[in-house]
Coordinates of C-alpha atoms in Angstrom, one line a residue:
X65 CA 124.4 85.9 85.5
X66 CA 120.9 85.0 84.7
X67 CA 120.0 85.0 81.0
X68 CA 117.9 88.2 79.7
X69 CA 113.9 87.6 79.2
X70 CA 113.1 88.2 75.7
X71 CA 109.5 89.5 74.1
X72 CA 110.4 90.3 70.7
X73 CA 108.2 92.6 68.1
X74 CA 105.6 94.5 70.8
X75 CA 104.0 97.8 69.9
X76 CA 105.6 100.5 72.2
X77 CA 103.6 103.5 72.6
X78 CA 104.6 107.1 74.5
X79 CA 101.7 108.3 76.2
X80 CA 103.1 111.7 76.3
X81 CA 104.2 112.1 72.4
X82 CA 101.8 111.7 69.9
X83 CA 103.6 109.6 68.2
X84 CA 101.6 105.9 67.0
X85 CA 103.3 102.8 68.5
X86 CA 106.1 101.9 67.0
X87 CA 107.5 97.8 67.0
X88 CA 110.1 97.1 69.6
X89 CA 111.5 94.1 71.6
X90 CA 111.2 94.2 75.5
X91 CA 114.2 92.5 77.2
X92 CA 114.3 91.8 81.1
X93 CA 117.9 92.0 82.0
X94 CA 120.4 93.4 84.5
X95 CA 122.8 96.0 84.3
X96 CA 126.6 96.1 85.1
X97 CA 125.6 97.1 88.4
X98 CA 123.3 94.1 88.8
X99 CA 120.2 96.2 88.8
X100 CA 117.3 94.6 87.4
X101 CA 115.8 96.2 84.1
X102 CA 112.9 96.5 81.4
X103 CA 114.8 97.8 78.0
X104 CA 112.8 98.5 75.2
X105 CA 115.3 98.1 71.8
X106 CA 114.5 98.7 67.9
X107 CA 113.6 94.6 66.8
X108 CA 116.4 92.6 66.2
X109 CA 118.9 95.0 68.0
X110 CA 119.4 93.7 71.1
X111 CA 122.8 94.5 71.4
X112 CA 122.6 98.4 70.1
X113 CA 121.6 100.7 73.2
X114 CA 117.9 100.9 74.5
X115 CA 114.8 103.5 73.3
X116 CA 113.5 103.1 76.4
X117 CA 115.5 102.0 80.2
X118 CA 113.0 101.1 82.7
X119 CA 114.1 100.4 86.2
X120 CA 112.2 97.6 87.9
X121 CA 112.3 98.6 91.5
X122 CA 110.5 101.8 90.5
X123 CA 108.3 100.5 87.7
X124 CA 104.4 99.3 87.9
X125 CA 102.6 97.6 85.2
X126 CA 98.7 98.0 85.1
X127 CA 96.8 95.8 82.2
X128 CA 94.5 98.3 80.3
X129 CA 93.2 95.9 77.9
X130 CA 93.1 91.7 77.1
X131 CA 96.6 92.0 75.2
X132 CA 98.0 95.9 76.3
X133 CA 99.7 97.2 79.5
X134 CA 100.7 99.9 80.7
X135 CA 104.1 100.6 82.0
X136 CA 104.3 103.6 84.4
X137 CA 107.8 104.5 86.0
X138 CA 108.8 106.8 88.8
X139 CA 111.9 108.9 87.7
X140 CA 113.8 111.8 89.5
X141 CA 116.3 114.8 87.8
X142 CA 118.5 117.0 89.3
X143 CA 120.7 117.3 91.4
X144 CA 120.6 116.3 95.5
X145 CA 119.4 119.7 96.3
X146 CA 116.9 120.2 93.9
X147 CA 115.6 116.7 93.0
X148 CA 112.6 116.8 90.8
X149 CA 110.2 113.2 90.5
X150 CA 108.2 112.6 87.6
X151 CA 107.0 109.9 85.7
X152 CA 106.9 108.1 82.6
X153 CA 104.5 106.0 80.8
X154 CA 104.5 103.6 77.7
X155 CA 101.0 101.7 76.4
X156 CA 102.8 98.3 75.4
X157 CA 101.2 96.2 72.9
X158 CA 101.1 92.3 71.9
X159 CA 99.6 90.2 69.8
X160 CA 98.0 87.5 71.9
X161 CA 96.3 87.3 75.2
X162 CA 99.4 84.7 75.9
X163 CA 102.3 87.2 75.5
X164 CA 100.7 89.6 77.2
X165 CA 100.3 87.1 80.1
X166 CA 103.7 86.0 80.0
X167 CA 105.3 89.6 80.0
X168 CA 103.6 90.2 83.6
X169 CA 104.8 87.0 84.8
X170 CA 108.3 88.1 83.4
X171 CA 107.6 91.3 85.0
X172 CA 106.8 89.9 88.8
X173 CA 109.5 87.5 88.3
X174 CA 112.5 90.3 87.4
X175 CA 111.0 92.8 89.7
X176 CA 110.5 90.1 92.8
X177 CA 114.1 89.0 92.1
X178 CA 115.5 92.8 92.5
X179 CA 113.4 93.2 95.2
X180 CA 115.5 89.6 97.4
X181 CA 118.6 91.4 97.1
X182 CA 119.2 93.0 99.8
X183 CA 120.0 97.0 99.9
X184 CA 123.6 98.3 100.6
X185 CA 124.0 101.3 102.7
X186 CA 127.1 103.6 102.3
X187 CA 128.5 102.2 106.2
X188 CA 128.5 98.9 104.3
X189 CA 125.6 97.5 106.0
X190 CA 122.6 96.0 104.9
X191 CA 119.1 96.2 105.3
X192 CA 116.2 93.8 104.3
X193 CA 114.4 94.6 100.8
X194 CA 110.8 94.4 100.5
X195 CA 109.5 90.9 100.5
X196 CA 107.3 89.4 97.6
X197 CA 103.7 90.4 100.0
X198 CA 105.5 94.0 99.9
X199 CA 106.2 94.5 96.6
X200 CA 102.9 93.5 95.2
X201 CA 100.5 94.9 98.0
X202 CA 100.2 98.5 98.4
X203 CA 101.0 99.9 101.7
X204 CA 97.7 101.9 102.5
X205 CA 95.7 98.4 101.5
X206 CA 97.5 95.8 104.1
X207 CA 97.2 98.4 106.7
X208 CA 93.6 98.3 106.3
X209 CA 93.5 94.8 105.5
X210 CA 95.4 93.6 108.8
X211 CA 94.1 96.3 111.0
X212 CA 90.9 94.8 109.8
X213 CA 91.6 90.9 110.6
X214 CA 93.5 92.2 113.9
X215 CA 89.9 93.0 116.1
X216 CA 88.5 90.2 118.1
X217 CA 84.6 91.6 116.3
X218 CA 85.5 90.5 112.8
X219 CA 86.9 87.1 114.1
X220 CA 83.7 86.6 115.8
X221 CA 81.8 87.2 113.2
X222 CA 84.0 84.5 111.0
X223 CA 83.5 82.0 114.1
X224 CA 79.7 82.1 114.3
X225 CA 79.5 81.3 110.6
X226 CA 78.8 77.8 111.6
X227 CA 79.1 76.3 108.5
X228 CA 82.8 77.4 108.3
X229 CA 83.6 76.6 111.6
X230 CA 82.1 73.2 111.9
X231 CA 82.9 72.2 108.3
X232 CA 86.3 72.7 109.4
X233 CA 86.1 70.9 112.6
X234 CA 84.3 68.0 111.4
X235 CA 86.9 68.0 108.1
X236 CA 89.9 67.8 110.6
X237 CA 88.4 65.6 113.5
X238 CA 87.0 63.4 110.9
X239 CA 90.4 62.9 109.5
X240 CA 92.3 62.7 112.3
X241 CA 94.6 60.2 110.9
X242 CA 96.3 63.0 108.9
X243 CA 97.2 65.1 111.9
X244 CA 98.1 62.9 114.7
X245 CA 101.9 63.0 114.9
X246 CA 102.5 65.5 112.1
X247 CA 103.5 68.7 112.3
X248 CA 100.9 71.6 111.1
X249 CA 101.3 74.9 109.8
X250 CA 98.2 77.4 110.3
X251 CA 98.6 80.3 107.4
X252 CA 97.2 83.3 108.5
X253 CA 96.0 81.9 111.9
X254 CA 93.9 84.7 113.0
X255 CA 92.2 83.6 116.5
X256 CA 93.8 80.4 116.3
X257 CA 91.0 78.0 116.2
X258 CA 92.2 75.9 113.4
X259 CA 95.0 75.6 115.5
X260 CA 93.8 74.3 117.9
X261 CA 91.1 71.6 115.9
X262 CA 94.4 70.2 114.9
X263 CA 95.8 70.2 118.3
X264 CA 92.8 68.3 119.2
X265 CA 93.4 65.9 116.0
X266 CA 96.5 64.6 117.8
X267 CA 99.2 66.9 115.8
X268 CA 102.7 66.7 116.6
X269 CA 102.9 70.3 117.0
X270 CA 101.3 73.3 115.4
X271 CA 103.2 76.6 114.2
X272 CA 100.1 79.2 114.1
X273 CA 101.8 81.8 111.7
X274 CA 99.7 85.7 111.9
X275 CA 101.0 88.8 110.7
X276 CA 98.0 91.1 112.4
X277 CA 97.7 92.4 116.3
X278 CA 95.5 89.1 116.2
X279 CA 98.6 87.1 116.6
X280 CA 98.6 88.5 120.5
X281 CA 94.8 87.1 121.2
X282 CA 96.0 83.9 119.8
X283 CA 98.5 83.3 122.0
X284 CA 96.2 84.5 125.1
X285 CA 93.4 81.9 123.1
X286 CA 96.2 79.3 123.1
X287 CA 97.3 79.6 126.7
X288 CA 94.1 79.3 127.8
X289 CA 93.9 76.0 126.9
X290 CA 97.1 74.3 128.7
X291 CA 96.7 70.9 127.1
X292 CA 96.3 71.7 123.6
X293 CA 98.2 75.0 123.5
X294 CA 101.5 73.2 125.0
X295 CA 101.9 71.8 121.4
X296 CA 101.4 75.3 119.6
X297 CA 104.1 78.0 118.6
X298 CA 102.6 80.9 117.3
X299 CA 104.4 83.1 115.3
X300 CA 103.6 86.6 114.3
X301 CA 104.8 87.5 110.8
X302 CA 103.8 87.1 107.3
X303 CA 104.2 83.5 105.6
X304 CA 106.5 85.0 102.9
X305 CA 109.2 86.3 105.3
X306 CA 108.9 84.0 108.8
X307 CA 110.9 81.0 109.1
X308 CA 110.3 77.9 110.8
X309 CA 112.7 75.5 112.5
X310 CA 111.1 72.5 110.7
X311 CA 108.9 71.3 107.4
X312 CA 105.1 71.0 107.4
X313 CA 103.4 67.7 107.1
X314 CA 99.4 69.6 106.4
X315 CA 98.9 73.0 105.9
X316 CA 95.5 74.5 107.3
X317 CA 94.2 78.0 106.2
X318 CA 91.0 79.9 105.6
X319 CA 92.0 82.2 102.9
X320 CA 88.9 82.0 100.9
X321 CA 88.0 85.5 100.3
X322 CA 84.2 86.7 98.5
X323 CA 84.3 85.1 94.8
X324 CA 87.2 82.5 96.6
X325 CA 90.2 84.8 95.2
X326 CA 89.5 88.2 97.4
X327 CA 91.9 89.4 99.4
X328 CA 94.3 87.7 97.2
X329 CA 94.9 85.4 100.6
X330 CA 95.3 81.5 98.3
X331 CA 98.8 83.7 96.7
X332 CA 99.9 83.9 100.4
X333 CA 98.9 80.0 101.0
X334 CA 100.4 78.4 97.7
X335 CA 103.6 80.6 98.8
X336 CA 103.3 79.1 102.0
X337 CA 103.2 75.5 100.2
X338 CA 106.6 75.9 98.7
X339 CA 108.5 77.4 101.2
X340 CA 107.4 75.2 104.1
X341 CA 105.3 71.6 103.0
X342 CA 107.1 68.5 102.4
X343 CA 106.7 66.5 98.8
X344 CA 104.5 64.1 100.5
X345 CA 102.4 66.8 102.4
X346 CA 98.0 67.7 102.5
X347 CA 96.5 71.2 101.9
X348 CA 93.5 71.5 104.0
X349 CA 91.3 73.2 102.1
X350 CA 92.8 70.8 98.8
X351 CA 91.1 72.8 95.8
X352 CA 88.8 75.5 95.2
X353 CA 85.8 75.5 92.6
X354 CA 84.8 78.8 91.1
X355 CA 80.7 78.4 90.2
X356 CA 78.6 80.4 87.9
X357 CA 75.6 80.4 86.1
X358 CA 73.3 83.3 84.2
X359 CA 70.6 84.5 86.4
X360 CA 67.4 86.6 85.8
X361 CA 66.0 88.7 88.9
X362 CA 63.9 92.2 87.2
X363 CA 63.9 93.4 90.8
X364 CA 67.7 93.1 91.5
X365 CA 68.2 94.9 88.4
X366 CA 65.4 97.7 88.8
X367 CA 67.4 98.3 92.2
X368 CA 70.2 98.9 91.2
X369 CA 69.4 101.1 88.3
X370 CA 67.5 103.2 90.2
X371 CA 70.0 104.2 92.8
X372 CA 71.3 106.6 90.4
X373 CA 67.7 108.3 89.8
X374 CA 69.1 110.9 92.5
X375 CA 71.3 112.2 89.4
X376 CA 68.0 112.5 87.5
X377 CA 67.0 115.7 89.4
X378 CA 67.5 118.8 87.1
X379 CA 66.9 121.4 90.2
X380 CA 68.3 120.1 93.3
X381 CA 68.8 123.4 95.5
X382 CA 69.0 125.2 92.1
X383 CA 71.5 122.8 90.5
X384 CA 70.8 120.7 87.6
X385 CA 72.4 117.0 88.5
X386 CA 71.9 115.1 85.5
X387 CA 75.4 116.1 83.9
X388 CA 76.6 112.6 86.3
X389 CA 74.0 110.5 85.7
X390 CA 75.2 108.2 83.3
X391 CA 78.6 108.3 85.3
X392 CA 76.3 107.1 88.5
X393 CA 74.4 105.1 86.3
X394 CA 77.8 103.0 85.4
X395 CA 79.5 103.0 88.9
X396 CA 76.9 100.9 90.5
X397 CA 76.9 98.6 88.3
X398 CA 80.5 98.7 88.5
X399 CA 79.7 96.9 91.9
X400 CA 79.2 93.2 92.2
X401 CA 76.6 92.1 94.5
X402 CA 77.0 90.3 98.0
X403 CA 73.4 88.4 99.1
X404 CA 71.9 85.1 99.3
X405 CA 69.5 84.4 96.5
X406 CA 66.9 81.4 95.2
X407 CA 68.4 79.1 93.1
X408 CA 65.5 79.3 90.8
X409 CA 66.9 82.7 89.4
X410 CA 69.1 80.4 87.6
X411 CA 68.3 80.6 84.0
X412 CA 70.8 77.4 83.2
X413 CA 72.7 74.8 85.1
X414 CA 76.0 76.4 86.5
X415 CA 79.2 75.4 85.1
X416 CA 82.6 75.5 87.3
X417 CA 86.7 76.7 87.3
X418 CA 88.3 74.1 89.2
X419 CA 91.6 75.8 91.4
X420 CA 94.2 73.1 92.5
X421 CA 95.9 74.2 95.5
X422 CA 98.3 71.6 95.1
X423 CA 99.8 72.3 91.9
X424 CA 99.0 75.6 90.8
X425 CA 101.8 78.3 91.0
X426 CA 101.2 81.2 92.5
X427 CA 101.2 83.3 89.1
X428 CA 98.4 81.5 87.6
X429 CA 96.1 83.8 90.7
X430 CA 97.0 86.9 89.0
X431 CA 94.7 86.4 86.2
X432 CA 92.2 83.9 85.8
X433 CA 90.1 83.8 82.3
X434 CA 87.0 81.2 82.6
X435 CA 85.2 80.8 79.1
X436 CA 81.6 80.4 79.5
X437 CA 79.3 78.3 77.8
X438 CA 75.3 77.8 78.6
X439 CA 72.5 76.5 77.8
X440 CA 69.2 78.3 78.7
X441 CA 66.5 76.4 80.5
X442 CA 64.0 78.8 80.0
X443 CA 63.1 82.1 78.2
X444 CA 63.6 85.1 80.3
X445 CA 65.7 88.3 80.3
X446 CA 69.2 87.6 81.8
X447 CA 70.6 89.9 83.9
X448 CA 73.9 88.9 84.8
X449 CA 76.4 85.9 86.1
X450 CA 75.7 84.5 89.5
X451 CA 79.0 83.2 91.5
X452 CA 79.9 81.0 94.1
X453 CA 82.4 78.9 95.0
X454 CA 83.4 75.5 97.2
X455 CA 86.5 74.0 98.4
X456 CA 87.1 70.1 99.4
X457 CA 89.4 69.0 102.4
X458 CA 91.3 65.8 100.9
X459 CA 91.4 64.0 103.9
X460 CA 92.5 60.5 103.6
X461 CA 89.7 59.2 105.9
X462 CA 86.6 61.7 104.6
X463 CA 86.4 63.9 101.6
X464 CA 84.3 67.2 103.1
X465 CA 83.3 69.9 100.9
X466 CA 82.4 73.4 102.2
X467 CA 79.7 75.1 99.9
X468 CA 78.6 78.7 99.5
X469 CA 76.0 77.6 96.6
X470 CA 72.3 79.1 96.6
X471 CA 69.6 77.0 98.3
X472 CA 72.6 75.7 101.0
X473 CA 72.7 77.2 104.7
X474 CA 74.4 80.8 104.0
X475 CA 77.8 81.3 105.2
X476 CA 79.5 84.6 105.9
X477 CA 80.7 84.6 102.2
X478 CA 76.7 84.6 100.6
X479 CA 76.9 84.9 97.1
X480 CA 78.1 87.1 94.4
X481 CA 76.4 88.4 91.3
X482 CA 77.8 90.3 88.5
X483 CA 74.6 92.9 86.6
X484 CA 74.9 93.7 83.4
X485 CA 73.6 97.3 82.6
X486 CA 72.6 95.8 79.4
X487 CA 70.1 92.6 79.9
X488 CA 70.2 89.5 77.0
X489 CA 66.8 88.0 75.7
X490 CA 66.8 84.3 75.3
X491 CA 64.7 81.5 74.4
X492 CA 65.0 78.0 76.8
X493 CA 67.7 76.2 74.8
X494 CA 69.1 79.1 73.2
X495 CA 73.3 79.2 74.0
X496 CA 74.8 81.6 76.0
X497 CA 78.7 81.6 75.6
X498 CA 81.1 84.9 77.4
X499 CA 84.0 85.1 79.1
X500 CA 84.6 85.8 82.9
X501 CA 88.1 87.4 83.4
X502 CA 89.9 88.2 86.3
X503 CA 92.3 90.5 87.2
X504 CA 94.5 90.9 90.2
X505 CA 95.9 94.5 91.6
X506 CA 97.5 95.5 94.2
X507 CA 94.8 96.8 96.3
X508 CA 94.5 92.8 97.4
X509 CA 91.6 92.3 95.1
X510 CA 90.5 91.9 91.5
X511 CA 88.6 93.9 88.2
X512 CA 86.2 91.7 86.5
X513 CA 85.4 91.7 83.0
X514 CA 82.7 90.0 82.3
X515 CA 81.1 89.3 78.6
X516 CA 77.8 87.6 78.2
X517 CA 76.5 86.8 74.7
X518 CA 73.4 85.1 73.0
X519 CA 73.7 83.1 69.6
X520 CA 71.1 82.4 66.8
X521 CA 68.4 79.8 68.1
X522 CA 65.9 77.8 66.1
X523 CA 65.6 77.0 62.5
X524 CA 69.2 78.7 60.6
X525 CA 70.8 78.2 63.9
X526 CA 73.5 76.2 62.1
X527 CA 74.2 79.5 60.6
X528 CA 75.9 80.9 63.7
X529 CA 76.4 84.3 64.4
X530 CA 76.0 86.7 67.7
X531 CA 72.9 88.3 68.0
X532 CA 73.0 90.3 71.7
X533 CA 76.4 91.2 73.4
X534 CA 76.8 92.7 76.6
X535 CA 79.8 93.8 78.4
X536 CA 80.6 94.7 82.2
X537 CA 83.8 96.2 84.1
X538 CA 83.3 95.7 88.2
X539 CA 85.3 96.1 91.1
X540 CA 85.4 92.8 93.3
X541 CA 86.7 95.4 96.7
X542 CA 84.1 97.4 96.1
X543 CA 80.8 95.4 96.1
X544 CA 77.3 96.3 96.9
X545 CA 76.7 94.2 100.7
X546 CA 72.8 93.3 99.8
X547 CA 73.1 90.8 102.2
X548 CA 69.8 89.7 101.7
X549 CA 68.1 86.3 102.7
X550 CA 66.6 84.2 99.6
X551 CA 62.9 86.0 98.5
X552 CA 60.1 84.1 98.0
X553 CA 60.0 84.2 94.4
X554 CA 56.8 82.9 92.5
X555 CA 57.6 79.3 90.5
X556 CA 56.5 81.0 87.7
X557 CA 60.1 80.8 85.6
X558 CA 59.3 84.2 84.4
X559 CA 58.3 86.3 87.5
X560 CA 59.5 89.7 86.0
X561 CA 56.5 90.2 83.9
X562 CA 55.0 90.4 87.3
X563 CA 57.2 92.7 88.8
X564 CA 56.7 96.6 88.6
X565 CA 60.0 99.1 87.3
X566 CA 60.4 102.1 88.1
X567 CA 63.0 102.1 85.0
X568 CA 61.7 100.5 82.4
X569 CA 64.1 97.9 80.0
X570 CA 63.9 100.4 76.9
X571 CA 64.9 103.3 78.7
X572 CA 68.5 101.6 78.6
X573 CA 69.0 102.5 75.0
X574 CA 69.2 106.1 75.8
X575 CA 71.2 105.7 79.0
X576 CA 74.0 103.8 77.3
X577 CA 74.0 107.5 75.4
X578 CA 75.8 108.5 78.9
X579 CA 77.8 105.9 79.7
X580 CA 81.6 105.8 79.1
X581 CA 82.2 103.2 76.3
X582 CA 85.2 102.3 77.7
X583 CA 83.6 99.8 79.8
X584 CA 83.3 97.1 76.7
X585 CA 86.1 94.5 76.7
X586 CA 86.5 95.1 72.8
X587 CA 87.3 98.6 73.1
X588 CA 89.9 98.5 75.9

């Protein structure tokens, strides 16, 4: 029997008793039945019966802060013919950003290893649990997701984004000497095009593995081609539960998603990496390279604020609006922003997360926390963190990269950038440090929490100390599609002083009056 988890002295809180929290250990463990649970016991009393008996199969942790989660669990009372669900739900605390880290790896861990076993009915027969896609997906979002990637328009629109498609063409043809002879799997194959590049790279034979409709035009794509698709198997299913009859020498994908980690795709390749590539095996893409940098654009930011001027109106068919205005207000800025911009909006040179494909588990994509650090090249108001990312194909013939950066030919991914509802003031050399942290959820995507800050500059520097802090909570699967080309933007490194508001930088005082306060990092 597998040895209990242990995470000893947390702070256990009952969200429906008003009671403070209260120190407890949390043990992972299973029961006599060899169900997998989350026990909460008084500290240093393992062996004395549980406060609190969470079931894993029915349990769901949420992160509500840096170091606190929340547990929420699905119970039921009663009898079979009057069976009453409810829930229950504990705020648990921990001392460090690292425990709190570990307990939700913990928790996937014990909750993914309940979910292998496999159900036993009363006739003695079994069916198949959930796999590991299922039980941390919801439902309703991979419906949309593969209904999504399963119409020929949308793979169309991925296939004319030249700089994709030839990238990877050039990156497999170039190093052909990796594919001819080997075999290939494709992850998440969609029309089958990579496929077929490494069919055309000589490859032993391809297993083109799809889990949406899409897997049907691939074959039909496939047959159509007699003397490339005679070496390709395609397989419709999802790369945690298919199997295949043989080991992988390269692994090709696209799962590159806006910001490189929507869509949560890169769990579903390293997955694939473990269950199917040999020691001695290439990832095609190799590793990924998260890019940021501050940025200053005054008519970005005016934009966006003044999308929730509509909330301003005090008679709007005899109704006074302004009661949501600062709830507006927040929720687009809540939204990150999809577009192409000028590089010269940078206010320093970016900096970079690198993302190994090769050796990083798949755990270390459900939370990613990049410190930032910058130095100012000129003084102008900041308005946010600018994103992009890259990834390199390894080959052993020609290293390619394939860049979403500003001032490069615009791919289907553009850019991102993250506005503050708050801009910084700074001085050229003046620091900028913050933090950029990511976290996964099940709707396939990520919340950001971003924290930008400006530190004394000039003579006393050496004193330290934080003069300007500001703090933003958006939702990367619900961004703002700008989708803009690059402006022409004057070379004056300070164009806003230029540029007409319509809401004007001091006004933001009295509109942070309205705004939930929630959304700061240090008061989660």
């Amino acid at each position: 029997m597998e040895a209990p988890s242990e995470f000893p002295s947390v702070n256990l809180s009952d969200l429906a008793a008003s009671s403070s929290a209260a120190p407890v250990d949390a043990v992972f463990a299973l029961d006599s039945s060899g169900k997998t649970r989350l026990r909460f016991v008084q500290t240093g009393s393992v062996s004395v019966g549980p406060l609190v008996d969470f079931d894993l199969e029915t349990t769901q942790v949420f992160r509500v802060g840096p170091v606190d989660l929340l547990c929420i669990s699905e119970e039921s009372e009663g009898n079979a013919t009057d069976e009453r669900s409810f829930s229950r739900a504990f705020k648990v605390g921990f001392k460090t950003k690292d425990e709190s880290k570990g307990f939700g790896i913990a928790f996937e861990k014990w909750k993914n290893r309940s979910s292998k076993d496999e159900a036993l009915l009363e006739n003695g027969s079994t069916v198949p649990s959930k796999s590991k896609f299922d039980s941390k997906i919801e439902a309703t979002s991979a419906k949309m997701y593969f209904h999504y990637y399963g119409q020929l328009l949308h793979q169309q629109n991925m296939l004319q984004d030249f700089v994709r498609t030839g990238t990877y063409f050039a990156a497999v043809i170039e190093n052909r000497s990796d594919f001819e002879g080997r075999v290939v799997v494709d992850v998440g194959a969609g029309s089958g095009i990579l496929s077929l590049f490494a069919a055309q790279a000589g490859a032993k034979h391809v297993y083109a593995v799809e889990a949406s409709e899409m897997a049907e035009y691939a074959q039909k794509l496939i047959s159509g081609n007699p003397s490339l698709g005679q070496r390709i198997t395609v397989i419709k299913g999802k790369v945690e539960e298919v199997e295949l009859p043989e080991k992988a020498d390269i692994l090709i994908s696209e799962p590159m998603g806006t910001l490189l980690v929507n869509e949560r795709m890169l769990e579903s390749y390293i997955i694939a990496r473990d269950r199917f590539l040999t020691p001695s095996g290439k990832m095609f893409p190799t590793l990924g390279r998260i890019h940021m940098a501050p940025f200053s654009d005054e008519y970005l930011y005016v934009e966006v604020a003044n999308k929730a001027l509509f909330w301003h109106q005090q008679n709007f068919f005899g109704v006074d609006l302004t009661p949501l205005h600062g709830s507006a207000f927040q929720g687009y800025f809540s939204q990150p922003v999809v577009d192409a911009f000028d590089p010269r909006l940078l206010v320093s040179p970016p900096t970079f997360h690198n993302l190994d494909f090769t050796r990083m588990k798949e755990e270390d994509l459900y939370e990613l926390d990049i410190p930032l650090n910058f130095i100012a090249s000129v003084g102008t108001r900041v308005h946010g963190l600018a994103c992009w990312f890259d990834v390199l194909f390894n080959g052993s013939t020609v290293q390619r990269w394939l860049t979403t950066s500003p001032g490069s030919p615009t791919t289907h991914w553009y850019q991102l950038r993250c506005v503050l509802q708050q801009p910084l003031y700074v001085m050229a050399g003046q620091q900028i440090t913050g933090r950029l942290h990511l976290v996964a959820h099940s709707a396939q995507s990520y919340t950001i929490y971003l924290t930008l800050s400006t530190k004394t500059w000039g003579p006393g520097a050496d004193q330290g100390g934080v003069v300007q802090t500001s703090t933003g909570k958006l939702e990367l699967k619900e961004p703002y599609y700008r989708l803009s080309q690059p402006q022409a933007y004057a070379s004056d490194p300070q164009p806003q002083q230029q540029q007409p508001q319509v809401v004007q930088p001091q006004d933001i005082h009295q509109l942070q009056d309205e705004i939930d306060p929630s959304l700061s990092l240090e008061q989660l």
